Short mmCIF file of C-alpha atoms and ligand atoms in Angstrom, two decimals:
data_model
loop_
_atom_site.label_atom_id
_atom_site.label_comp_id
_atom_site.label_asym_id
_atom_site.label_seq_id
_atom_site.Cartn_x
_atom_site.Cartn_y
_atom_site.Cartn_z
CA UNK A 672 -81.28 123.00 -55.77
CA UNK A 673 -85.39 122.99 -55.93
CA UNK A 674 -85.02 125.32 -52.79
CA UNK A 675 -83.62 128.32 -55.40
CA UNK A 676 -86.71 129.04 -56.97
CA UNK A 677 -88.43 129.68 -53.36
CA UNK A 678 -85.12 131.61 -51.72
CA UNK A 679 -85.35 133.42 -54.38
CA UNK A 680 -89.31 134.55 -54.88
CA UNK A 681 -89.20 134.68 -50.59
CA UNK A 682 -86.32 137.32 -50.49
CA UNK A 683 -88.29 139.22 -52.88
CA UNK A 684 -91.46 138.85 -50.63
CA UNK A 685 -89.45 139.81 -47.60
CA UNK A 686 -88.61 143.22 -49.28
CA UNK A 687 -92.46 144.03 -49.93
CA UNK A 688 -93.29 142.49 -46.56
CA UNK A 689 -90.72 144.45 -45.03
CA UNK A 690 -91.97 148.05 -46.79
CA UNK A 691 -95.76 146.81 -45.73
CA UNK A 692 -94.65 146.17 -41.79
CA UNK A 693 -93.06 149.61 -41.94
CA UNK A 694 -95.51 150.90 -43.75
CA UNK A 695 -98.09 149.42 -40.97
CA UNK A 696 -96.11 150.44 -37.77
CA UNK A 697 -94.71 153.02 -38.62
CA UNK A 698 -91.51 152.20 -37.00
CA UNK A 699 -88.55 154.64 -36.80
CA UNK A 700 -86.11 152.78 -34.70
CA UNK A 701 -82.58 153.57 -35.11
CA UNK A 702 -81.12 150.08 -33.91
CA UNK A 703 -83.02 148.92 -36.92
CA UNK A 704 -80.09 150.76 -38.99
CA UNK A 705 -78.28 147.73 -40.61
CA UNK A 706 -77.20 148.78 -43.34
CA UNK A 707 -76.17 152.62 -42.51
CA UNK A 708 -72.39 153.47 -43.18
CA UNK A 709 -69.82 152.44 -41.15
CA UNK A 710 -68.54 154.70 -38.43
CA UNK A 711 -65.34 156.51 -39.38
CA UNK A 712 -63.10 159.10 -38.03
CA UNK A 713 -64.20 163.09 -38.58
CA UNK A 714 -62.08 166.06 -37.39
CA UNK A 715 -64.90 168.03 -37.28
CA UNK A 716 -63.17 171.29 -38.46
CA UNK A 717 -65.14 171.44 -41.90
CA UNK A 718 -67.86 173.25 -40.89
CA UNK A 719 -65.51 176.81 -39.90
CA UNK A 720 -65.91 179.49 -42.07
CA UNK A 721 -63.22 180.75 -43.19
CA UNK A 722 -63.58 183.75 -40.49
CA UNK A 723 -60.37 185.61 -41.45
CA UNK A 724 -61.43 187.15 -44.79
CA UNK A 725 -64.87 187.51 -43.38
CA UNK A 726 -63.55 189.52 -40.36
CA UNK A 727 -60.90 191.53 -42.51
CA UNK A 728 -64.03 192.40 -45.58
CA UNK A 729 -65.98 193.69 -42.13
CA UNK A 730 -63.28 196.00 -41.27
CA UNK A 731 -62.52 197.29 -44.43
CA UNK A 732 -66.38 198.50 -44.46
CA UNK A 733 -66.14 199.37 -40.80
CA UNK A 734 -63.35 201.57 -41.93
CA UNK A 735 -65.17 202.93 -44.79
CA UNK A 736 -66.99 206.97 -43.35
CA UNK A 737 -69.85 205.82 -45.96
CA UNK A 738 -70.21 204.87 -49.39
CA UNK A 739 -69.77 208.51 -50.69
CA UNK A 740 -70.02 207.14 -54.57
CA UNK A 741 -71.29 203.55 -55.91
CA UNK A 742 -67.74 202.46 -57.13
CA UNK A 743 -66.41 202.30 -53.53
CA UNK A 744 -68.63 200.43 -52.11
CA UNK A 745 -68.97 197.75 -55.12
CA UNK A 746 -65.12 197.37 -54.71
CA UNK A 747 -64.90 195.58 -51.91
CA UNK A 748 -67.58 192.90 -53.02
CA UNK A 749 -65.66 191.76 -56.11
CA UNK A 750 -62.32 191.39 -54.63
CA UNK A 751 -63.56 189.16 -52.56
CA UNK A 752 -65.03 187.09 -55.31
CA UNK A 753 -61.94 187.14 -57.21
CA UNK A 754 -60.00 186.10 -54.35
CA UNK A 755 -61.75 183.34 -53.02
CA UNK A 756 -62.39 181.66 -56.72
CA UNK A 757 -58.93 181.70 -57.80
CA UNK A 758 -58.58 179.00 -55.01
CA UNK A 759 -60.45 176.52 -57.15
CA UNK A 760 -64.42 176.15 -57.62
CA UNK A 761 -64.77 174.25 -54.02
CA UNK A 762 -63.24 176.63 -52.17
CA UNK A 763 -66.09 177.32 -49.54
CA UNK A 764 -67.68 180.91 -49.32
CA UNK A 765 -66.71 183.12 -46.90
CA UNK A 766 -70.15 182.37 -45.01
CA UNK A 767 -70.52 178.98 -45.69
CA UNK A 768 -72.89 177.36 -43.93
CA UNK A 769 -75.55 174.26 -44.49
CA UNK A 770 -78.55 175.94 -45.54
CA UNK A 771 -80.60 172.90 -44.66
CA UNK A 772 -84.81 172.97 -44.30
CA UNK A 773 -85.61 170.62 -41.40
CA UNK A 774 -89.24 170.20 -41.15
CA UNK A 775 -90.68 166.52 -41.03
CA UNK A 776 -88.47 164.20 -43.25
CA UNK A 777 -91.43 161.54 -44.83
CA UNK A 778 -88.67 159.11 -45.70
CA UNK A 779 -87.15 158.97 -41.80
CA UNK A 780 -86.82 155.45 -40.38
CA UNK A 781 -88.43 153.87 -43.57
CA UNK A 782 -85.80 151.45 -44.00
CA UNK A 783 -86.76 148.09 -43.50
CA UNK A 784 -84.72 145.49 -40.94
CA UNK A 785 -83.69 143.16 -42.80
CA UNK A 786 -80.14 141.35 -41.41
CA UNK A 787 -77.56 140.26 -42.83
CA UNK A 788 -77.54 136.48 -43.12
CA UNK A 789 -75.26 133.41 -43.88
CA UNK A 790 -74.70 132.87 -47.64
CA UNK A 791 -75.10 129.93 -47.37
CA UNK A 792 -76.50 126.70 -45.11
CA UNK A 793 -75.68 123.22 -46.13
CA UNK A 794 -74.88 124.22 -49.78
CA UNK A 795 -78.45 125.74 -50.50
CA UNK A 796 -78.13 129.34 -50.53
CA UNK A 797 -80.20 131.32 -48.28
CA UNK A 798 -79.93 134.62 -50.25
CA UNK A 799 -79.93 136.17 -53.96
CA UNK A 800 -77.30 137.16 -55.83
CA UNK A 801 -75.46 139.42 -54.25
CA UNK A 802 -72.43 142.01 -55.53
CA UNK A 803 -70.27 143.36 -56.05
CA UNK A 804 -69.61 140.93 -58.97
CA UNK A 805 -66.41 141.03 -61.48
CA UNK A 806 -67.88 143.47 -64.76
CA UNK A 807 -65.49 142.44 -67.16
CA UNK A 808 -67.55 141.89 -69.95
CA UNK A 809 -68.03 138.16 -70.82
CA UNK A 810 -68.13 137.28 -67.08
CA UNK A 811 -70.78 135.70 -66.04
CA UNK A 812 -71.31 134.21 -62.23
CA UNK A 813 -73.01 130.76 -61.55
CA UNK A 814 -75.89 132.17 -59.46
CA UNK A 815 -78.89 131.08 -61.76
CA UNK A 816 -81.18 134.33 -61.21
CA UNK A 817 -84.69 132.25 -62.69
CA UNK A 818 -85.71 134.75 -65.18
CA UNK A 819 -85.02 137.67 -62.61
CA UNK A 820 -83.02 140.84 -65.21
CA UNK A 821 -81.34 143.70 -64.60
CA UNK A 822 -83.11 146.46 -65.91
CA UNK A 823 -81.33 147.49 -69.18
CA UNK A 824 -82.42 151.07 -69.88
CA UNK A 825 -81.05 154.26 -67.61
CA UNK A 826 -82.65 154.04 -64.45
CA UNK A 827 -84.38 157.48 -65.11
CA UNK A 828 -86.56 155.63 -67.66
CA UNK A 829 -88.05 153.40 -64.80
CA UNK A 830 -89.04 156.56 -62.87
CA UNK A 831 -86.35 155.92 -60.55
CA UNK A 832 -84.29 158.65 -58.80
CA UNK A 833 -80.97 158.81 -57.23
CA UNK A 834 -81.31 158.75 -53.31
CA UNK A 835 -78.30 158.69 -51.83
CA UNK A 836 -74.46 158.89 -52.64
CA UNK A 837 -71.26 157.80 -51.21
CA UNK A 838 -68.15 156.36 -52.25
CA UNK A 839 -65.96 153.14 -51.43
CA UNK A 840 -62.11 153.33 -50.57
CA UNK A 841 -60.78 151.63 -54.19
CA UNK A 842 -63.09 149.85 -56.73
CA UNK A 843 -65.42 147.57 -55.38
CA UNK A 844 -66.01 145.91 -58.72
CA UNK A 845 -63.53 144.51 -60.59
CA UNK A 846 -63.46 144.82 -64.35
CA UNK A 847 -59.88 143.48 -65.85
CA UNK A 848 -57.54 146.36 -67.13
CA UNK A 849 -59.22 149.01 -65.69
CA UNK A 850 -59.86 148.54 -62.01
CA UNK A 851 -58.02 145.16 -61.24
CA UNK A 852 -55.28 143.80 -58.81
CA UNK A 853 -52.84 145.50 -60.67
CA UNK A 854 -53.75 148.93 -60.10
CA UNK A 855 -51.89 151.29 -58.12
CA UNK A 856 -52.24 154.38 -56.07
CA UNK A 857 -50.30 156.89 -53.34
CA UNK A 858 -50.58 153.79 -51.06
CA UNK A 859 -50.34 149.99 -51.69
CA UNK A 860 -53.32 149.46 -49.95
CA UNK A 861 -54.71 152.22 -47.43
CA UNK A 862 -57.28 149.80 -45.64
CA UNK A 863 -57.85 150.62 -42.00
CA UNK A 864 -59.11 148.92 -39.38
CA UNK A 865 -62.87 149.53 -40.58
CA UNK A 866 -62.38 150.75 -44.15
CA UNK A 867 -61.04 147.61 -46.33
CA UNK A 868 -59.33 148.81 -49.39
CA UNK A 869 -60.20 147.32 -52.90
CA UNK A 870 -59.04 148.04 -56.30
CA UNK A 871 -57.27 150.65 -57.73
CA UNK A 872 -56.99 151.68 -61.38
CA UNK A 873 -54.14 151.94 -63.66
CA UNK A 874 -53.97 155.81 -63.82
CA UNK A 875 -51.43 156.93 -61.03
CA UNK A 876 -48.06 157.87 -61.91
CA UNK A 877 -46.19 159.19 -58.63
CA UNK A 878 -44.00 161.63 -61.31
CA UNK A 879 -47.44 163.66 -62.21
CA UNK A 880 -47.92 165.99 -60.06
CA UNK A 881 -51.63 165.95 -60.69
CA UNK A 882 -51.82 162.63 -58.72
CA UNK A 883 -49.56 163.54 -55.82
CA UNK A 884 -50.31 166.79 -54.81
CA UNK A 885 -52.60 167.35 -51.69
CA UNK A 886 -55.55 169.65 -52.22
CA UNK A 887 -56.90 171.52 -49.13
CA UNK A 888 -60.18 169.49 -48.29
CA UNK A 889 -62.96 171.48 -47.20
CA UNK A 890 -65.99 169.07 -46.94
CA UNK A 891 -65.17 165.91 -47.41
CA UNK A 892 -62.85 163.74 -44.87
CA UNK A 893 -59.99 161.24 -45.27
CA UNK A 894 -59.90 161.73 -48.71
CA UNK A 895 -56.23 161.31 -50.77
CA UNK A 896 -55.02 162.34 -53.82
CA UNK A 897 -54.26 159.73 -56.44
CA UNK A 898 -55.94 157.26 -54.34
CA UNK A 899 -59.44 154.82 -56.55
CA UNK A 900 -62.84 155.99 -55.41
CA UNK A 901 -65.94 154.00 -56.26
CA UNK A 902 -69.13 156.16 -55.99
CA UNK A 903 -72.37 154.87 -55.87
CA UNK A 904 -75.56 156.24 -56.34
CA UNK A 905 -78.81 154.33 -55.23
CA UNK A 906 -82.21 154.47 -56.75
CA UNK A 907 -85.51 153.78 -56.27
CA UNK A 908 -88.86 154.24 -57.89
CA UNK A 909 -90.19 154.43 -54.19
CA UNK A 910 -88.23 157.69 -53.66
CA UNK A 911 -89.40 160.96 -53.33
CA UNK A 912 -88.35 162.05 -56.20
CA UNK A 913 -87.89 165.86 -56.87
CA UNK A 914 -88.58 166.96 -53.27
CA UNK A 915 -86.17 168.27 -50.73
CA UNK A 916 -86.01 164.54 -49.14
CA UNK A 917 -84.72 162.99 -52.14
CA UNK A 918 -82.01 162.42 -50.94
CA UNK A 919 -81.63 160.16 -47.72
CA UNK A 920 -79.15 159.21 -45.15
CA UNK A 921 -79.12 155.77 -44.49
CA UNK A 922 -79.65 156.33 -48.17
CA UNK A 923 -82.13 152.66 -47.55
CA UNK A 924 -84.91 155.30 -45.65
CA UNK A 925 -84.88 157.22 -49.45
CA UNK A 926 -84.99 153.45 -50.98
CA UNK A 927 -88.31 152.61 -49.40
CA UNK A 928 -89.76 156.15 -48.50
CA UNK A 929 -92.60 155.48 -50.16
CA UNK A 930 -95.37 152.81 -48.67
CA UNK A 931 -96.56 150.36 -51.44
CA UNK A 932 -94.55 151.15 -54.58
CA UNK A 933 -92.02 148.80 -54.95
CA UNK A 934 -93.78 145.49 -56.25
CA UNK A 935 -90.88 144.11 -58.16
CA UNK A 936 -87.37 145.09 -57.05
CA UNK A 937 -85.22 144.54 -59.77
CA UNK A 938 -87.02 146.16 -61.87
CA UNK A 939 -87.65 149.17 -59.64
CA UNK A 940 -84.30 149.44 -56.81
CA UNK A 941 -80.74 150.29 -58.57
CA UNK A 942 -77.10 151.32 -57.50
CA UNK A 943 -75.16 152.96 -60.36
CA UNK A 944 -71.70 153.03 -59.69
CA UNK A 945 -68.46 154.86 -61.58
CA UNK A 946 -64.70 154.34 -60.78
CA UNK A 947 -62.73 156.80 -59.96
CA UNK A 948 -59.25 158.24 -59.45
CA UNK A 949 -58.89 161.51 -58.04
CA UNK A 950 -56.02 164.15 -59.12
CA UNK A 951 -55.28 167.58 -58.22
CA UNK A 952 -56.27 169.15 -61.58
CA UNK A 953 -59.29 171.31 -62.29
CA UNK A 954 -59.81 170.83 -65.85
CA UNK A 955 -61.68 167.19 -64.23
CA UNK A 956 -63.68 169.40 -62.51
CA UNK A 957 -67.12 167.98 -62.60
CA UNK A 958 -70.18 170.42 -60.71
CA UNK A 959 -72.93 168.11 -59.97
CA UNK A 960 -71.83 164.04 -58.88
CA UNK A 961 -75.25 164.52 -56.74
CA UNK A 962 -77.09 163.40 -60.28
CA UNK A 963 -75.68 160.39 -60.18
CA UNK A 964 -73.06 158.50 -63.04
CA UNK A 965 -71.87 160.68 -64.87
CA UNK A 966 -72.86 159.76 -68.98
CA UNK A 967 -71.57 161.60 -71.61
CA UNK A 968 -70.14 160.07 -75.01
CA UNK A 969 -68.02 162.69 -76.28
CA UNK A 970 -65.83 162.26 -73.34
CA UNK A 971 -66.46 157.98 -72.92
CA UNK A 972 -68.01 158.74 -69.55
CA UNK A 973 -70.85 155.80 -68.54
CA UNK A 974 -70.78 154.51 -72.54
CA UNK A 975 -69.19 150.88 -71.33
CA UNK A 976 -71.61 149.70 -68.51
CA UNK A 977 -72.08 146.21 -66.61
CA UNK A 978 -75.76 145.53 -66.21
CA UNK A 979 -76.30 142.41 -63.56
CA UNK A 980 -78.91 141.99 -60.65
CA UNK A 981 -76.91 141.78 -57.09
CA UNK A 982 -77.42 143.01 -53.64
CA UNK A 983 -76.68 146.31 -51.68
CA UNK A 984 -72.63 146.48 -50.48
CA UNK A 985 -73.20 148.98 -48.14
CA UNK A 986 -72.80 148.63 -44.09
CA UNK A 987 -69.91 146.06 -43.52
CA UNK A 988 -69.93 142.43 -42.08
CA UNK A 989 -70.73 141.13 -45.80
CA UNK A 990 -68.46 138.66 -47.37
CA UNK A 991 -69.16 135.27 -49.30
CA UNK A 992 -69.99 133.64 -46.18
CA UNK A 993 -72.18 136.86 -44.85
CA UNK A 994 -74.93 137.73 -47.71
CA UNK A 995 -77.24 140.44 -47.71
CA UNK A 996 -80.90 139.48 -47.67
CA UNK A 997 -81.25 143.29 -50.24
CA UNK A 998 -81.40 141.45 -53.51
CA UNK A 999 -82.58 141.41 -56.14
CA UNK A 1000 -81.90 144.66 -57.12
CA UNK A 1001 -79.82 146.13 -60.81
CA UNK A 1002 -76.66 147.03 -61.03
CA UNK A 1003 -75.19 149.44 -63.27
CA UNK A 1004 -71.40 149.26 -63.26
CA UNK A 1005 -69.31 151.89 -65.55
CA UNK A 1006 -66.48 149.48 -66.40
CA UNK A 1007 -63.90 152.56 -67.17
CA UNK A 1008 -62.04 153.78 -64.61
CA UNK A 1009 -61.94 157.70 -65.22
CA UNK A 1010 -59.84 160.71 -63.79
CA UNK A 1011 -61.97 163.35 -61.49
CA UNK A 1012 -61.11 166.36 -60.00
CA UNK A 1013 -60.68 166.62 -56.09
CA UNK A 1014 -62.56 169.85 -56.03
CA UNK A 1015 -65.48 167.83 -57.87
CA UNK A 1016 -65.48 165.11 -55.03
CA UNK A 1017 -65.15 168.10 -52.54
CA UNK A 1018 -68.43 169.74 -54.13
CA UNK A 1019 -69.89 166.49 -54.06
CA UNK A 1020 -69.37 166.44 -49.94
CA UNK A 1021 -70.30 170.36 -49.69
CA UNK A 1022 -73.66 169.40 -51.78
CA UNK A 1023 -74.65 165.89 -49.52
CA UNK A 1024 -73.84 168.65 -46.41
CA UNK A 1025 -76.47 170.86 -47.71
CA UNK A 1026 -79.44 168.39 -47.99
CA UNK A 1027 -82.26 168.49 -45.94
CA UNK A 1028 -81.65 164.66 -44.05
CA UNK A 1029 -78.53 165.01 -42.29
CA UNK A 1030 -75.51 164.03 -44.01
CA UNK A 1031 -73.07 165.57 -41.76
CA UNK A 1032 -73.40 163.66 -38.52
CA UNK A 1033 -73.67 160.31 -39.93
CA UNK A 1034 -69.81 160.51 -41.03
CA UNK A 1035 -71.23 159.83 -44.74
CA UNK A 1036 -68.68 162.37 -46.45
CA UNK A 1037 -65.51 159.49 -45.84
CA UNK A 1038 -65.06 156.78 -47.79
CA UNK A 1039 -66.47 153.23 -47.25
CA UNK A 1040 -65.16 150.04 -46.81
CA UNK A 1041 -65.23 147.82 -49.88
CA UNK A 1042 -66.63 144.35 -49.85
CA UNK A 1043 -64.16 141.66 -51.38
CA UNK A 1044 -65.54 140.74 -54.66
CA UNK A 1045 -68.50 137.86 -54.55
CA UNK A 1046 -67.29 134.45 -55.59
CA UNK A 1047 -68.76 132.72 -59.08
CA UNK A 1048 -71.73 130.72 -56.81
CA UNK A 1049 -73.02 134.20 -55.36
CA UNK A 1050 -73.02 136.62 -59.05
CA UNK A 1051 -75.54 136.41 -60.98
CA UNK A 1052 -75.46 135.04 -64.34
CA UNK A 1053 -77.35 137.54 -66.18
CA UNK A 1054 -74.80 140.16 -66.49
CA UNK A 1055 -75.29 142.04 -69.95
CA UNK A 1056 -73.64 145.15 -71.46
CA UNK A 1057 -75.24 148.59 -72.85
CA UNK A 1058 -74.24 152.22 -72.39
CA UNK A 1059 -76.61 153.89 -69.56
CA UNK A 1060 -77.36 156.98 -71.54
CA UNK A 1061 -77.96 155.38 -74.65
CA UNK A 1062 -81.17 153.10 -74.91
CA UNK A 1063 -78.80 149.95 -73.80
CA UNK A 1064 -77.51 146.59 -76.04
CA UNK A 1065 -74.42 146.57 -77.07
C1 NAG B 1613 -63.37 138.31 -64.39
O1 NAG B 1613 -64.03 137.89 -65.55
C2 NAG B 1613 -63.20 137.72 -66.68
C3 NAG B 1613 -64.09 137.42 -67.88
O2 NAG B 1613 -64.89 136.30 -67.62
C4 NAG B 1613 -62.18 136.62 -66.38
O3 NAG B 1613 -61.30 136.47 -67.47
C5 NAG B 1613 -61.39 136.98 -65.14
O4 NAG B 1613 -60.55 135.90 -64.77
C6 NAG B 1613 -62.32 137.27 -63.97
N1 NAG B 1613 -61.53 137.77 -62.85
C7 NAG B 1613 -61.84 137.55 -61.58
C8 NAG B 1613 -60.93 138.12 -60.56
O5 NAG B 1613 -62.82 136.91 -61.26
#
């Protein structure tokens, strides 16, 4: 038991050590990628235009002597607006294509290597806390944390910025009535070989059309209707913030981009992560999940939120007997499960594709596997409760 107090303060010092060795060597060594996303399938066809209303538009003005008078030549242009936004607001332009700067990215091959590790040797941990952790409010794990806090106001406050984004197949939290074992989607449980399933949430109803019907993905891949999304959006105060490279995939390179920031991580690293089920219905169209959790009290959106210090979920191999050596680092856990439109998660994917980093080869626009939920002796037990876009305490 004495051996907590120095696991804990030596994880911590093997984050900063690991920023100041890859700060000193400059490493950029893909092997070193532990923690990037697991490989999935991708069909690849998401990146066609749409070349038959292109082609068609170019023959109507190939057919067209000259634009003898202005109202001609401006009909064309609108019908083709019309057309291709009645199909919903993802639909892709008729050009579409990533518009994508690619000059040096400052944040490439920043990530630290830090394995994953057994949970535990002999009884005495050899990690922190790590998540994702049950966020039903009350709980609270057995993991004494030794003073260490989630940080309890929006993350924005602490000058850190969203650097990544992706999504897990189900709920990778559990909070009870909401996202439990008792949910239910199109599938019973639509784990694959690589992508474990985890909860769903209590919204589907296989009589609604809204929750059955496909919609016509254009961006994002392996995605279902009906089926519980958890998307999660990391952030660091080490980010470049506000520059093209904000945003970073392995979204860890954005986490540590920049050399000798981060001097407390719990106070400075953060995942915020909303529960989701997705329907075929535009009026839960939402334009910009690139922001990060959506928080907005007029519709109860990120106004019930789980605040507790874990680890990163991301990358696969982690269980409760395989830890992850990221920790300490806040969570912030919506504990509603909410309804979101399939065009918004397919604007989501069309937005990652356009970043500067590459977010198209690395297969991040599928979803993730979950982890299992940690067991009591791995959550922390400093879980607390606030809205993240008020000013937090319940
Ligand atoms: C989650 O926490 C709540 C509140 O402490 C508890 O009632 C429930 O049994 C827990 N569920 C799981 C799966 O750990």
């Amino acid at each position: 038991m004495d051996r907590r107090p120095r696991n804990a303060v030596a994880g911590l010092l093997m984050l900063v050590l690991g920023v100041v060795v890859v700060a000193l060597t400059q490493t950029n060594n893909p092997s070193s990628a532990t923690f990037e996303l697991t490989a999935g399938e991708k069909d690849g066809g998401d990146e066609t235009p749409p070349m038959v209303r292109r082609d068609r538009n170019l023959d109507e003005n190939e057919g067209t002597t000259a634009p003898t008078t202005a109202t001609e030549s401006s009909t064309t242009a609108p019908t083709t607006v019309t057309e291709s936004s009645t199909t919903g607001p993802s639909q892709a332009p008729p050009t579409w294509s990533p518009t994508r700067y690619q000059g040096p990215n400052p944040c490439e091959g920043k990530r630290p290597d830090l394995p994953n590790a057994l949970c535990f040797v002999e009884g005495i941990p050899q990690t922190g806390e790590q998540a994702p952790a049950n966020v039903t409010e009350g709980y609270l794990g057995l993991r004494d944390t030794l003073g260490v806090v989630p940080v309890t106001v929006p993350f924005w406050q602490v000058a850190s910025c969203p650097v990544g984004v992706y999504w897990k197949l189900g709920a990778e939290h559990y909070s009870y009535g909401e996202y439990d074992e008792t949910g239910t989607g199109p599938m019973e449980d639509a784990s694959s070989d690589d992508v474990r399933q985890g909860y769903q949430c209590q919204h589907y109803d296989a009589s609604d059309p809204k929750f059955t019907t496909e919609f016509d993905w254009q961006h994002c891949d392996g995605m279902t209707v009906g089926q519980t999304y958890e998307i999660q959006w990391p952030h660091s105060a080490a980010g470049a913030c506000g520059t093209i490279w904000q945003y970073q995939h392995p979204f860890l390179d954005g986490v540590f981009c920049r050399d000798s920031v981060l001097v407390d991580t719990a106070a400075e690293l953060g995942v915020q992560a909303q529960v989701f089920t997705v329907v075929n219905d535009d009026s839960y169209y939402y334009h910009d999940l690139m922001r990060g959790m959506i928080v907005d009290e007029y519709s109860d959106r990120g106004t019930d939120v789980a605040m507790y210090t874990g680890s990163y979920t991301l990358g696969g191999g982690l269980d409760n007997t395989v830890c992850s050596q990221f920790t300490p680092l806040t969570w912030h856990v919506d504990r509603k499960c909410h309804l979101i439109s399939a065009s918004s998660m397919d604007k989501l994917c069309e937005d990652m594709k356009r970043q500067s980093d590459d977010f198209i080869t690395g297969v991040a626009l599928s979803p993730q596997s979950a982890r299992e939920l940690v067991s009591d002796n791995l959550a922390a037990n400093n879980q607390v409760s606030g809205g993240a876009g008020t000013a937090i305490g319940k």
